[in-house]
Structure formats: C-alpha cells, structure tokens
Coordinates of C-alpha atoms and ligand atoms in Angstrom, one line a residue:
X1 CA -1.7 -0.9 10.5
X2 CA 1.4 -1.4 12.9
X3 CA 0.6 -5.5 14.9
X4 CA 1.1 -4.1 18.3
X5 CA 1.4 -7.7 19.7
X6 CA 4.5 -8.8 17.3
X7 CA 6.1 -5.9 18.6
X8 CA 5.4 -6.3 22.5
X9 CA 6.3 -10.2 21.8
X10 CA 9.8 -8.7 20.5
X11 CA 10.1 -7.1 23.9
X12 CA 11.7 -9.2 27.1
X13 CA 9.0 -8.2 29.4
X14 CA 6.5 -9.5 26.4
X15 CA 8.3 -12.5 25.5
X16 CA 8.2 -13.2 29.5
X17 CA 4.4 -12.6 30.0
X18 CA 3.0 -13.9 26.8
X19 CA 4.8 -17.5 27.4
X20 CA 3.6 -17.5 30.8
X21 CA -0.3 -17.1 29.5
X22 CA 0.3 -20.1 27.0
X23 CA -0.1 -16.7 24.6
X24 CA 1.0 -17.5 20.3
X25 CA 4.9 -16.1 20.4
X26 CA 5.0 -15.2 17.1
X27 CA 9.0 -14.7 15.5
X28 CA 10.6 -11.3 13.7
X29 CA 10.4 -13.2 10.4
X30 CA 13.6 -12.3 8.5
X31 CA 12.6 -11.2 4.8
X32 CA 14.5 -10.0 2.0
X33 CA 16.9 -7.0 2.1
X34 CA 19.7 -5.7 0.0
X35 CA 22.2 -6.4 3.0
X36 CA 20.9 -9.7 3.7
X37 CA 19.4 -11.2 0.5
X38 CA 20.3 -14.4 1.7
X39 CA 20.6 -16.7 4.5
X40 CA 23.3 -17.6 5.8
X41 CA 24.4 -20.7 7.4
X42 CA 24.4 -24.3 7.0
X43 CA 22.7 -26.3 4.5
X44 CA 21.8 -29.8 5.5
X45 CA 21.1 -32.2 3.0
X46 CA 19.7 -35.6 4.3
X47 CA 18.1 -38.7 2.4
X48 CA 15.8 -40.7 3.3
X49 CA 15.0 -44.0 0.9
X50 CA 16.6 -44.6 -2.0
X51 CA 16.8 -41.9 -4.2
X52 CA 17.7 -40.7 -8.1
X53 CA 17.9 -37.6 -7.5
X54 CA 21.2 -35.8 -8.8
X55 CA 20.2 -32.9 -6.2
X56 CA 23.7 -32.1 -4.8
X57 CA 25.0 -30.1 -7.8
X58 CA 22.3 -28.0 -7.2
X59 CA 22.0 -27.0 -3.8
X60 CA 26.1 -26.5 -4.5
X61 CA 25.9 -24.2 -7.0
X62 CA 22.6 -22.5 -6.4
X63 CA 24.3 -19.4 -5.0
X64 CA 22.7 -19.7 -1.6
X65 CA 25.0 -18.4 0.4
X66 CA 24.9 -21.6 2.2
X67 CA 27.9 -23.9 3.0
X68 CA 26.6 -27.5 1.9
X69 CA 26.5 -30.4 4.3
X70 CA 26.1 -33.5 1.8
X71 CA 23.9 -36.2 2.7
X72 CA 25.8 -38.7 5.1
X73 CA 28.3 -36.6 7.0
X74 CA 28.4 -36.0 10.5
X75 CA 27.6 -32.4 12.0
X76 CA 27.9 -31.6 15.7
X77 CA 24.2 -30.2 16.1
X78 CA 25.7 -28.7 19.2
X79 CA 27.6 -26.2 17.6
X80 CA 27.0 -26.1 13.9
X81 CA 23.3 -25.7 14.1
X82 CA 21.8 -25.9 10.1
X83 CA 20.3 -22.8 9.3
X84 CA 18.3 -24.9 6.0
X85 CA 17.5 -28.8 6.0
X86 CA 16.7 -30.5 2.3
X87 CA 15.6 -34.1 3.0
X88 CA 15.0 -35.9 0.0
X89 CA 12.3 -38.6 -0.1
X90 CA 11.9 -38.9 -3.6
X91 CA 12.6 -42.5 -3.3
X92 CA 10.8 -43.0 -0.5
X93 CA 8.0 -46.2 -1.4
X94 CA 6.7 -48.1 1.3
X95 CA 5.9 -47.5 5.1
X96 CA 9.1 -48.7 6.2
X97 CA 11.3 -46.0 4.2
X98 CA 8.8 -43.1 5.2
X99 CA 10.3 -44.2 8.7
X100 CA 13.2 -42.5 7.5
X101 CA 12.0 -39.7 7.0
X102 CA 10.8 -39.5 10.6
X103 CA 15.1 -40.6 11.7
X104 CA 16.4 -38.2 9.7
X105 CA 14.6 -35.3 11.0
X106 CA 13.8 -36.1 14.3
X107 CA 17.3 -35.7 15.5
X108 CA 17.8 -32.5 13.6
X109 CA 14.6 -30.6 14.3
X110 CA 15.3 -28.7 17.0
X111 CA 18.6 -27.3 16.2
X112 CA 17.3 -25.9 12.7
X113 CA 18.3 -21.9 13.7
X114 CA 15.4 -19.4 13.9
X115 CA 13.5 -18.3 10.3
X116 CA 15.2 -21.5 9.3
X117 CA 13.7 -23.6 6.1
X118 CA 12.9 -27.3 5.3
X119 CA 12.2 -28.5 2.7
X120 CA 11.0 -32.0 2.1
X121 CA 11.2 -33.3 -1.4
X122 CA 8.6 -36.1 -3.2
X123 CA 7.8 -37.8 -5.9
X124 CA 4.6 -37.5 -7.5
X125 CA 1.9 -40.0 -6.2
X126 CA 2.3 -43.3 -9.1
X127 CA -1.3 -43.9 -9.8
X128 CA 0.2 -47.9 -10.8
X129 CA 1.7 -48.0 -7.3
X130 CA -0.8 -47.7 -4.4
X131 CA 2.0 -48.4 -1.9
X132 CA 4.2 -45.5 -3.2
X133 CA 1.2 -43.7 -3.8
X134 CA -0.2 -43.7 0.0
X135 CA 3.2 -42.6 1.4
X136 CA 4.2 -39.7 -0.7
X137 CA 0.7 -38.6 0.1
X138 CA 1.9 -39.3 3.3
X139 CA 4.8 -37.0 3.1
X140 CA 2.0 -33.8 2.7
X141 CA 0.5 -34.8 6.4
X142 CA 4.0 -34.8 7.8
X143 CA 4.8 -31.3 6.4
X144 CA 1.6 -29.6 7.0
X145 CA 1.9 -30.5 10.8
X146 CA 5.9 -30.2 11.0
X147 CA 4.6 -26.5 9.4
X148 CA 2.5 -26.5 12.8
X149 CA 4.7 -27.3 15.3
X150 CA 8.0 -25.6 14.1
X151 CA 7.6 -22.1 15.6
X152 CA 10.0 -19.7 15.8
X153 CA 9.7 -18.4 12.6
X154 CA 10.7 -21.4 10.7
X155 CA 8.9 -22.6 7.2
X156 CA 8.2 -26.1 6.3
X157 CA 7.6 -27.4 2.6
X158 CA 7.3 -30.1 0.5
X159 CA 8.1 -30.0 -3.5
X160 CA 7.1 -32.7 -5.6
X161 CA 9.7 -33.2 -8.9
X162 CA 11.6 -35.4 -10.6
X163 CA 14.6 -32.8 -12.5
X164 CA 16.3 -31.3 -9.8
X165 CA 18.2 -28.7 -12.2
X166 CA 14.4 -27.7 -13.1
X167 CA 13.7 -26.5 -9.8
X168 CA 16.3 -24.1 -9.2
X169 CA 14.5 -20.9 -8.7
X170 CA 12.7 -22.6 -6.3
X171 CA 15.4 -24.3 -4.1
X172 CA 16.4 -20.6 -4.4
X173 CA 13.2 -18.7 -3.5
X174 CA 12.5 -21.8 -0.5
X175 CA 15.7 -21.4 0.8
X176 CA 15.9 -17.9 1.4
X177 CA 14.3 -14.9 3.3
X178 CA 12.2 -14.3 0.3
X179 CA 10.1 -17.3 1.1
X180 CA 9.5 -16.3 4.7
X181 CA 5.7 -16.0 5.1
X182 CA 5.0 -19.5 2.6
X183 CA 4.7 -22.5 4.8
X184 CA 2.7 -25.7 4.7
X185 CA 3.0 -25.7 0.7
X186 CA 3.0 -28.5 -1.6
X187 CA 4.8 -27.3 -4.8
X188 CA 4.8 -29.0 -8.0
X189 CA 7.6 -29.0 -10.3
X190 CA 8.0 -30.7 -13.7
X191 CA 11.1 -31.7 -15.6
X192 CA 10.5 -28.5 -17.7
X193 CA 10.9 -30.4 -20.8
X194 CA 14.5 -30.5 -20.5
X195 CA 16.6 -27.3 -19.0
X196 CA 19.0 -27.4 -22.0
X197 CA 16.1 -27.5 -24.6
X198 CA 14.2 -24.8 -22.8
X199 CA 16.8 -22.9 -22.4
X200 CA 17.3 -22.3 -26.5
X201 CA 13.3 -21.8 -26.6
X202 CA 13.5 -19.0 -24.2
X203 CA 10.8 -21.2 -22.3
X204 CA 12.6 -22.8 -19.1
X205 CA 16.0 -21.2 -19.6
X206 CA 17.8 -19.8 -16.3
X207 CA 18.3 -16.9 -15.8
X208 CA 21.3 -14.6 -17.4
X209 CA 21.8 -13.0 -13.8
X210 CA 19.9 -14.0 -11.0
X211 CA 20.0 -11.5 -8.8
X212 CA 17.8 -9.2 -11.4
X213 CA 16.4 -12.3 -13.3
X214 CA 13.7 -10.1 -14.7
X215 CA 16.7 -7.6 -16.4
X216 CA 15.1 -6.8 -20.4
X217 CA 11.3 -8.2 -19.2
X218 CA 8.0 -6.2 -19.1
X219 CA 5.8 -6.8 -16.8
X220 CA 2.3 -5.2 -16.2
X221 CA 1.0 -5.2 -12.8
X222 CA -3.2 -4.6 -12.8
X223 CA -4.1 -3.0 -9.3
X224 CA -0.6 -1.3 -8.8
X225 CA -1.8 2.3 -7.3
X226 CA -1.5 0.8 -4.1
X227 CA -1.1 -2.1 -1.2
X228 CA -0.1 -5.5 -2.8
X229 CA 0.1 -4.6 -6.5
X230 CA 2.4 -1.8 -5.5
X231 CA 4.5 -3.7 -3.8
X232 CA 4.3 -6.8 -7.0
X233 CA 5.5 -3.7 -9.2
X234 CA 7.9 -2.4 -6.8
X235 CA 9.6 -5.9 -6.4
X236 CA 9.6 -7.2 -10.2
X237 CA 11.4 -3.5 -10.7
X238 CA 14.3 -5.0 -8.3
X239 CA 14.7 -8.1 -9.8
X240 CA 15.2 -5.8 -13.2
X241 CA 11.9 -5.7 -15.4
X242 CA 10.5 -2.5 -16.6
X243 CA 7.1 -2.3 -14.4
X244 CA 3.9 -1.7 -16.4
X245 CA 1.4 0.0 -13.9
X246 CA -2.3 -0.4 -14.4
X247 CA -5.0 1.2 -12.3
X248 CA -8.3 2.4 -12.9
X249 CA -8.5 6.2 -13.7
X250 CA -10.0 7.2 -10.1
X251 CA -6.5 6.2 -8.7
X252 CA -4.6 9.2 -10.9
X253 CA -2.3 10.5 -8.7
X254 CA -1.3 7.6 -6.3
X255 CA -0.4 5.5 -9.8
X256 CA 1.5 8.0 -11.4
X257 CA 3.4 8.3 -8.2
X258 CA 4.4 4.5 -8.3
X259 CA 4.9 4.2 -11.6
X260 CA 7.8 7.2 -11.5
X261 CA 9.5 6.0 -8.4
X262 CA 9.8 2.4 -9.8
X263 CA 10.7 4.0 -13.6
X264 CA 7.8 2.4 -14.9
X265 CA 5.0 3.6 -16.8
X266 CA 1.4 4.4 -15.8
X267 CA -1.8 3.1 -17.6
X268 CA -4.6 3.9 -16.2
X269 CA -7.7 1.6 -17.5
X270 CA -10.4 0.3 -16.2
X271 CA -9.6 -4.0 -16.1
X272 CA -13.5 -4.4 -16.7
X273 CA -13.6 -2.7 -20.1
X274 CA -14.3 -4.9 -22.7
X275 CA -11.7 -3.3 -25.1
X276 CA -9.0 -3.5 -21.7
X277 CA -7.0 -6.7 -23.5
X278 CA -7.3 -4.5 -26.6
X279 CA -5.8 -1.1 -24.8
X280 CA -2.8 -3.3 -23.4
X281 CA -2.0 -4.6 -26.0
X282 CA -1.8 -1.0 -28.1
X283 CA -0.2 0.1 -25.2
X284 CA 3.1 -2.9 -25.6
X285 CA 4.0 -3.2 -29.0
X286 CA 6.9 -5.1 -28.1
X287 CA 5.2 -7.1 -26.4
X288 CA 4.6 -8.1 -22.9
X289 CA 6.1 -11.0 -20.7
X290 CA 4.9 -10.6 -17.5
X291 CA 1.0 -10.4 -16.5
X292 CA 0.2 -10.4 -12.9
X293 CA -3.6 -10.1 -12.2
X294 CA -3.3 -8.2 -9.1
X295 CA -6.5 -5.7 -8.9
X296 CA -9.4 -7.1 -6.5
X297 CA -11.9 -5.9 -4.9
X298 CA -14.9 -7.4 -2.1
X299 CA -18.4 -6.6 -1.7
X300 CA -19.2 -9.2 1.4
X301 CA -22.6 -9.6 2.6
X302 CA -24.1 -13.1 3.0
X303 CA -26.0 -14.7 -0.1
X304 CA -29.6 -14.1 2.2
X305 CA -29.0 -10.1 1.6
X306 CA -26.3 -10.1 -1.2
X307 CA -28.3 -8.3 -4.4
X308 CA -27.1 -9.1 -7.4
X309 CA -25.3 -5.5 -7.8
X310 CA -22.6 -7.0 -4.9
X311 CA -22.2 -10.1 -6.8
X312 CA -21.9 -9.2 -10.6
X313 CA -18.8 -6.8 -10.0
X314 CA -17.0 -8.7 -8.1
X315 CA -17.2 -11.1 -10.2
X316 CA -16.4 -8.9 -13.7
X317 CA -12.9 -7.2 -11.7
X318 CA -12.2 -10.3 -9.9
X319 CA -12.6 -13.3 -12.7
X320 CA -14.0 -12.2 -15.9
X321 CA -11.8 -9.5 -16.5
X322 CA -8.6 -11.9 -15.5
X323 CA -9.7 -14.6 -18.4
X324 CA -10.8 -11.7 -20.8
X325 CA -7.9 -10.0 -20.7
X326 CA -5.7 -13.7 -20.6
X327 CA -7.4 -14.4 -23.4
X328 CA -6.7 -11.7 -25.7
X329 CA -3.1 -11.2 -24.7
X330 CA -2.3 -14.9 -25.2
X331 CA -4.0 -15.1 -28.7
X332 CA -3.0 -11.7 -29.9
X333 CA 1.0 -12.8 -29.0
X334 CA 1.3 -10.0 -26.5
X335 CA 2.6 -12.2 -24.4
X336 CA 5.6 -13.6 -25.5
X337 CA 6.8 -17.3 -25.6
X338 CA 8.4 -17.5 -22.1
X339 CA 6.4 -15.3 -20.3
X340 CA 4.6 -15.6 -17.4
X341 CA 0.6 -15.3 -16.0
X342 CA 0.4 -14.6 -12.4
X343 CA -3.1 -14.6 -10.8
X344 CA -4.6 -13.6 -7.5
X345 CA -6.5 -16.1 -5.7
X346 CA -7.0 -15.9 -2.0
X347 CA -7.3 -18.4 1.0
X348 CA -11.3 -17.8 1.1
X349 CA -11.5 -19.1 -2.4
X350 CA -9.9 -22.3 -1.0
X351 CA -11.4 -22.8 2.3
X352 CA -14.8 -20.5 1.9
X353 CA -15.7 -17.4 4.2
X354 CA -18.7 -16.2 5.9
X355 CA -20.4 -13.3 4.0
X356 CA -18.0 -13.7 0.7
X357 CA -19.7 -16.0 -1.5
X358 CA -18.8 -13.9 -4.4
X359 CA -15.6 -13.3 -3.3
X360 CA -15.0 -17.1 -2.7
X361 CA -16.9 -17.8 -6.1
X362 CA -14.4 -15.7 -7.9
X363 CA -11.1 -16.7 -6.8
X364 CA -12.1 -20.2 -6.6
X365 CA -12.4 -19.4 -10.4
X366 CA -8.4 -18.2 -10.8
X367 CA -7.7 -21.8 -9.1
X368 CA -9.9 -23.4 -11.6
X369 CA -8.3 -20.8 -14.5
X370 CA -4.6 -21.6 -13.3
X371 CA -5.5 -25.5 -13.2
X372 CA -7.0 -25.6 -16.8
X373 CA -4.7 -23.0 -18.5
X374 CA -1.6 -23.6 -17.7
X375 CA -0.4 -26.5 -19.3
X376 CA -2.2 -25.8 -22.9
X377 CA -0.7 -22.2 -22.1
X378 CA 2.8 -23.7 -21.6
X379 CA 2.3 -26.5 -24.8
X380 CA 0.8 -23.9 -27.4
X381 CA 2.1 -20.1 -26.2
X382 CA 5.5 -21.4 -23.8
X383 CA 3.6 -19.6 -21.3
X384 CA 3.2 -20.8 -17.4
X385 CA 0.2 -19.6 -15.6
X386 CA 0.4 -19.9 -11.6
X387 CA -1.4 -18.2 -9.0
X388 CA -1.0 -16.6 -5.6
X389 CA -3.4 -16.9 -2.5
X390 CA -3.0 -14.6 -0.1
X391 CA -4.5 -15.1 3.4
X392 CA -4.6 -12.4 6.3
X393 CA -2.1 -9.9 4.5
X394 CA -1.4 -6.5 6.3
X395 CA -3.0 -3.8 3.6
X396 CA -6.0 -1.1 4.0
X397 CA -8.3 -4.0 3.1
X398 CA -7.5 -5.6 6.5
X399 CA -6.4 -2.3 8.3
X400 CA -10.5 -1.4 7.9
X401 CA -11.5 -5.0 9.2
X402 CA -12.9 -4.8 12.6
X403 CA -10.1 -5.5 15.6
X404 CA -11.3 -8.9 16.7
X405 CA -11.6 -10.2 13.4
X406 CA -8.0 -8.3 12.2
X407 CA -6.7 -10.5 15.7
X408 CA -8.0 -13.6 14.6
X409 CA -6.4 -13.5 11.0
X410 CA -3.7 -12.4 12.5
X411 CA -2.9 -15.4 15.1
X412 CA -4.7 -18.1 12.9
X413 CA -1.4 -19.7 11.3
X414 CA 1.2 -21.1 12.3
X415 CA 3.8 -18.1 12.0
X416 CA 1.1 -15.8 14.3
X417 CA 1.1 -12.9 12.6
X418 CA 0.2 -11.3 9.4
X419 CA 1.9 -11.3 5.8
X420 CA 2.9 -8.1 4.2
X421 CA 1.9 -7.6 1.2
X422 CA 6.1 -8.2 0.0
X423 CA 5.5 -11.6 0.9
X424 CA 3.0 -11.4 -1.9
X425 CA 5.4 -10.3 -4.5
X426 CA 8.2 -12.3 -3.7
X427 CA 6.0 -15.4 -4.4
X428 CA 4.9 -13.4 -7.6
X429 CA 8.3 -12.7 -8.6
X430 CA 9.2 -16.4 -8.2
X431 CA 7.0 -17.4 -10.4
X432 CA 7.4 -14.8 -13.0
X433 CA 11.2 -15.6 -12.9
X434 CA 13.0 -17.2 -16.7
X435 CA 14.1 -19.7 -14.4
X436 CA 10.7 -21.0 -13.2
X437 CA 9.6 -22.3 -16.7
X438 CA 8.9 -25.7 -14.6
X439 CA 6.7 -24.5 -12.3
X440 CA 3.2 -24.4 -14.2
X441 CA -0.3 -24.8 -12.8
X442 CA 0.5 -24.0 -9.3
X443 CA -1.7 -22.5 -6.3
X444 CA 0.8 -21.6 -3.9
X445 CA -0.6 -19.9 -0.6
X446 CA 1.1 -16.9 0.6
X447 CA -0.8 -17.3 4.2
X448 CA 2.2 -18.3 7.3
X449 CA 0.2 -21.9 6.5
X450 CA -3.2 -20.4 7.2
X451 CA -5.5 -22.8 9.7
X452 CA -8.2 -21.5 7.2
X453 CA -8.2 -24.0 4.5
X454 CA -5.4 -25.8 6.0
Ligands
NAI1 P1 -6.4 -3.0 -2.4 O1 -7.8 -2.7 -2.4 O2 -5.5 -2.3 -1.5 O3 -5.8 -2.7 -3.9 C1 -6.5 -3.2 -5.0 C2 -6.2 -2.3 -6.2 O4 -6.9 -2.8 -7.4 C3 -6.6 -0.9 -6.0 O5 -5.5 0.0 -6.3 C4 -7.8 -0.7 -6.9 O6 -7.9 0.6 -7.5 C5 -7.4 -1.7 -8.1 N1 -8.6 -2.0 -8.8 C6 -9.8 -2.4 -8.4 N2 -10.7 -2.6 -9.4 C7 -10.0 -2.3 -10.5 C8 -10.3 -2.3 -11.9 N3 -11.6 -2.6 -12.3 N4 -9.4 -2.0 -12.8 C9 -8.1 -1.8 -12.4 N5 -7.7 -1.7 -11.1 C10 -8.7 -2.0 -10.2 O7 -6.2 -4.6 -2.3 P2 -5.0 -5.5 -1.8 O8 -5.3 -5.8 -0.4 O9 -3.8 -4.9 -2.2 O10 -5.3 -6.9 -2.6 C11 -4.7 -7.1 -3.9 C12 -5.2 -8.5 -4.4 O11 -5.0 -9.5 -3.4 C13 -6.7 -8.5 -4.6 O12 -7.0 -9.4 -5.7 C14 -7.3 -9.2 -3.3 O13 -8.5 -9.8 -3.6 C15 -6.1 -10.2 -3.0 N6 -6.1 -10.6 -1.6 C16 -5.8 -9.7 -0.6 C17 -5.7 -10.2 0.7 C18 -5.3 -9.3 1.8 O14 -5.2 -9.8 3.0 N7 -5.1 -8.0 1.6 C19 -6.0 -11.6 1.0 C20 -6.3 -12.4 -0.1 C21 -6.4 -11.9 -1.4

C-alpha cells in the first residue's frame, strides 16, 4: 500500500508544511538499481585510537565505486562533502581515546551527503580488560543515537572484527544502496578462520564475481509465492543463483508465476509436513546451498483469549518447521559445505508486541536457533546460520493492519517510513553471499533502526 506521507514529504509544498508542524521528514531512501548499484562519492576513512587494522587495502579495492580519502588527509568539507565515513575505533581503549571518536566525527557529520553511510568499526569487548571493555560497549550507545539524529536518509553502523579482508561483503553491502533501510546495527565479524584457508574449503572464499556472487548456487526460498520471500527469490536470482521456490499447495498459481519469471523452479510443500526436509532434499540431488526460512504467518490475540489452536501453528510454520527442516538438511549433506541458513526473525521477537505472544515466542526462537547453531554449523558442516528481523515492512501483512497502527510503524524509526520487503532480501542476500563466510550467528534488524526494541 502506496505511504501517502513519503510522497507528500517529497513535494515542496510538503517538505514546507511538515517542517513547520515539527512533522518526521522522512528521506527518498536511495536503494539498489541496475543504473546505480552503487554510491558514488567520497569515502572517508578516519581513525580514531591506535589501531591494527590493515583496513585501507580494503575499502581501496572493494569496488565501491568510491574514491578513497585515507585516514589523515585534509578535505575541504565545503566542497567535497563524503558521501561514506569509516572511522575505525578498533584500538580505541580507554575514555580518553573514545574522545576521538567524538573529534573525528563531530566535524564531519553534517556534511555526510543525503542516504550517506557510517560505519563505526570496534573491537570485541576483552572480558580481561574492563577499561577496553566499557568503551567499545560504549561505541554501541554512540551509534544507536548518531542512528537517531542523522536524518535525511543516512544509516549509522557499528561492526565489531578484527580481519578486515574477512569483512568484505560487508564493507560492501554497508556501503552501498543495498543497505539502505539497516541502521542502528551492531554486526559481528570473525577472522573467518583465515580468507586464504577458507577460500580452498569453499567456506569463506570471496566471491569469483561479485556482482552475481551467487552465479552456480541453489537456493531455496520457503514462503516465495508472494511479499518478502518473493522478493528474497527475486534478488538471490540477480546476484546469479538458481531460485528454489517453495510454497504451500493453496498458493499454485501465484508460485508458479514467480518461479518462471525468476527461471526458477516451483515446489509446492507444505513447510509443516513432517516428511518437508525429506521432500527437499528428493527434490536437490545436487544438493542445496542456500536455505532462507522465509514463510510466516500470525495468529495475534492476547494470551487471556489466545486458544491453543492460535498458538500451536504458529509455532509449527514459524519455529518447528525451521529447526526440522535445518536439521535434516544439515545432517543429510543437502546443504553443502559453504552454504548458507538464513532465518526470519522479526523486531517483536526482540522487543515483544501486544497480542503476539506466539508470534514473539517463535521468532524469539530463530534468535535463540541462529545463536546456538551457527557456530557448531560453521565448525562441523562449513555452514553459517544468520537471521533477518524485519520490523514495519510494507507487504499485505501490514497493508491489512489498521491505519493508525500502519502510521505508527511507519514513523516509529529513525528513517520515518516503512521497509520494503527488498530491503529484506538485500540483507538476505548479504548473508547468503561466498564472501560472507565470517559473518555467522548474527541477528541483524532490517527495521530503519526501529524505536521498538531499540
Ligand atoms: P506474507 O504473509 O505476505 O507471505 C508469507 C508466505 O509464506 C506466503 O506466501 C504463505 O503462503 C507462505 N507460507 C505460510 N505458511 C506456510 C507453510 N506452512 N509452508 C510453506 N509456505 C507457507 O508474509 P511477509 O510479510 O512476506 O513475511 C515474510 C516473513 O517475514 C514471515 O516470516 C514474517 O513473519 C516475517 N516478518 C514480516 C514483517 C512485515 O512487516 N511484513 C515484519 C517482521 C517479520
């Protein structure tokens, strides 16, 4: 359902009146498209405390599109306003060098170009070193309210690693339109157990082509007929992989539909069977090595009048059948070494919501799945297994909420306005990339930094 409000702030007259009421201005975020797949501009890299970090070799060569300022040169924020800002605090270790985080960005801020990206770089909190410790924590309160303040489109983030060739794919999906509805994130990234290793594993290895990353992968999509699973398929098929497309029977036509305009293949199955893993697995004798856990459904009522025939199925679609069907395809070998689990979680698992205990219950379960999994995944199958929350996403599930409510999800973050359900799948394909074999366990929220569970 078209936002009528983004689209009347995109006006003059709208722009004029809704800052004059103190009214949320939310931006025209710029996303993906094939004539702009980047963004284009300048990337500043700044440092602030002392830091090990070989990180300029990457942002160099990580195809940005964006014309490198290395840490320590001058730029005339006047006229060469950074389109993309990397401040690296890795080394940061006491109060005094967190202060330069604060002088580093402070002069910078407010030249960072519309739909612009930061992205603030840590070190894991050293449980030995209470000092280091209590300001890399600190780092997470400075993004999450820079995230808040930033407007106009622009996405703060803060990524925790110590390899910065590991974390490619991600300098590449944060600094770029792909990432444009992902703010207020704290990303984990491990060393990946070596690139080079990885690579000869097929576990971490980058990427023959990044630009379709996915070229000679399957992937199978559960919940693809329609709304954000169709749009997971849709953008897994661009970055190359041959889209499996799973539905339940009911949805027939609409699935068939996707799965031939995307070249893809149809299987329609039920994700609650109990022979589903089974029938997947017939289905890919070659094997599988993508699985995104898309399909979802809600039955909301509040716990007073919830009987259990609201509660048990969303629980069976929404959790059971995800580690069922995990399960089988991970200990059968489906799923190859180097694949990839992506799971739906949502922002009401995180933060809780009124009338969904089920539904909260449940994907509080694929954050407690992804948690647990993923690194005995990654050790015994070279699987990762991530997950995507989604809050206030613009799909028939919210086009049927009621207006006031639809407003309120709408407005509630910081970017003002709604994902689409793109914004979904870019995350997805991020994680489901080769070159992502580093990023394991994660929860990333796919919300415009969502003040529920903020
Ligand atoms: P949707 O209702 O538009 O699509 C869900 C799809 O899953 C449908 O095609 C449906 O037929 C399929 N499905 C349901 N039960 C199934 C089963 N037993 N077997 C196979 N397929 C089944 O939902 P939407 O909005 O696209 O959501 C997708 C996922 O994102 C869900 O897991 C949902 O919980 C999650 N999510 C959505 C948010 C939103 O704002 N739209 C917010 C947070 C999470």
């Amino acid at each position: 359902m078209a936002d009528r409000y983004l689209s009347f702030t995109g006006t003059a007259p709208g722009r004029l009146l809704t800052r004059r009421l103190g009214l949320p201005q939310p931006a025209r975020l710029r996303r993906w498209s094939a004539e702009q797949p980047t963004l284009q501009g300048r990337l500043l890299h700044l440092t602030a405390g002392k830091s090990d970090l070989d990180l300029a070799p990457v942002l160099a060569l990580a195809g940005l599109d964006l014309d490198l300022v290395p840490a320590g040169s001058a730029l005339d924020l006047g006229t060469e306003n950074p389109v993309a800002v990397v401040l690296d605090a890795t080394g940061v270790r006491d109060v005094d060098s967190l202060a330069e985080v604060h002088a580093a960005l402070h002069p910078v801020v407010r030249s960072v170009a519309g739909s612009g990206r930061i992205v603030v770089l840590g070190s894991l909190p050293d449980p030995a070193d209470h000092h280091q410790a209590a300001v890399q924590q600190g780092l997470e309160g400075f993004v999450r309210s820079l995230g808040k303040e930033i407007g106009r489109g622009r996405t703060v983030n803060l990524v925790r690693l110590t390899d910065a060739r590991a974390a490619e794919s991600t300098f590449r999906f944060l600094l770029s339109p792909r990432s444009a509805y992902v703010s207020g994130q704290v990303i984990e990234v491990g060393d990946g157990g070596g690139t080079d290793a990885g690579a000869g594993t097929g576990v971490v290895g980058a990427p023959v082509d990044w630009g379709r990353p996915l070229a000679g992968r399957t992937a199978l999509i559960t919940g693809a007929a329609r709304g954000i699973g169709e749009a997971v398929a849709a953008t897994l098929a661009r970055d190359g992989a041959r889209v499996v497309c799973l539905d339940v029977p009911g949805a027939g036509a609409d699935l068939d539909a996707v799965a031939a305009r995307l070249g893809g293949v149809a299987l329609a199955l039920d994700i609650t069977a109990d022979d589903a893993g089974a029938r997947i697995a017939a289905a890919l004798p070659e094997g599988l090595d993508v699985l995104v856990h898309n399909a979802g459904i809600t039955r909301d009522r509040r716990l007073v009048n919830m009987p259990a025939e609201r509660w048990s199925p969303v629980l069976d679609v929404n959790l059971a059948s995800v580690l069922r069907t995990t399960d089988a395809l991970l200990s059968g070998g489906t799923l190859r070494p180097g694949g990839r689990v992506v799971a739906t979680a949502s922002i009401a698992g995180i933060a809780g919501n009124a009338g969904q205990t089920n539904y909260a219950a449940s994907k509080a379960g694929i954050v407690g799945l992804v948690r647990s999994l993923g690194p005995r995944a990654l050790s015994e199958y070279g699987v990762t297994v991530n997950a995507v929350a989604p809050g206030f996403i613009e799909t028939r599930m919210t086009a049927a909420v009621p207006l006031f409510i639809r407003e309120a999800g709408r407005r509630m973050n910081s970017l003002s306005q709604g994902g689409l359900p793109v914004d979904v799948a870019e995350t997805t394909a991020w994680f489901a990339s080769p070159g992502s074999g580093a990023v394991n366990g994660q929860v990333v929220r796919v919300c415009g930094q969502s003040l529920l569970g903020a």
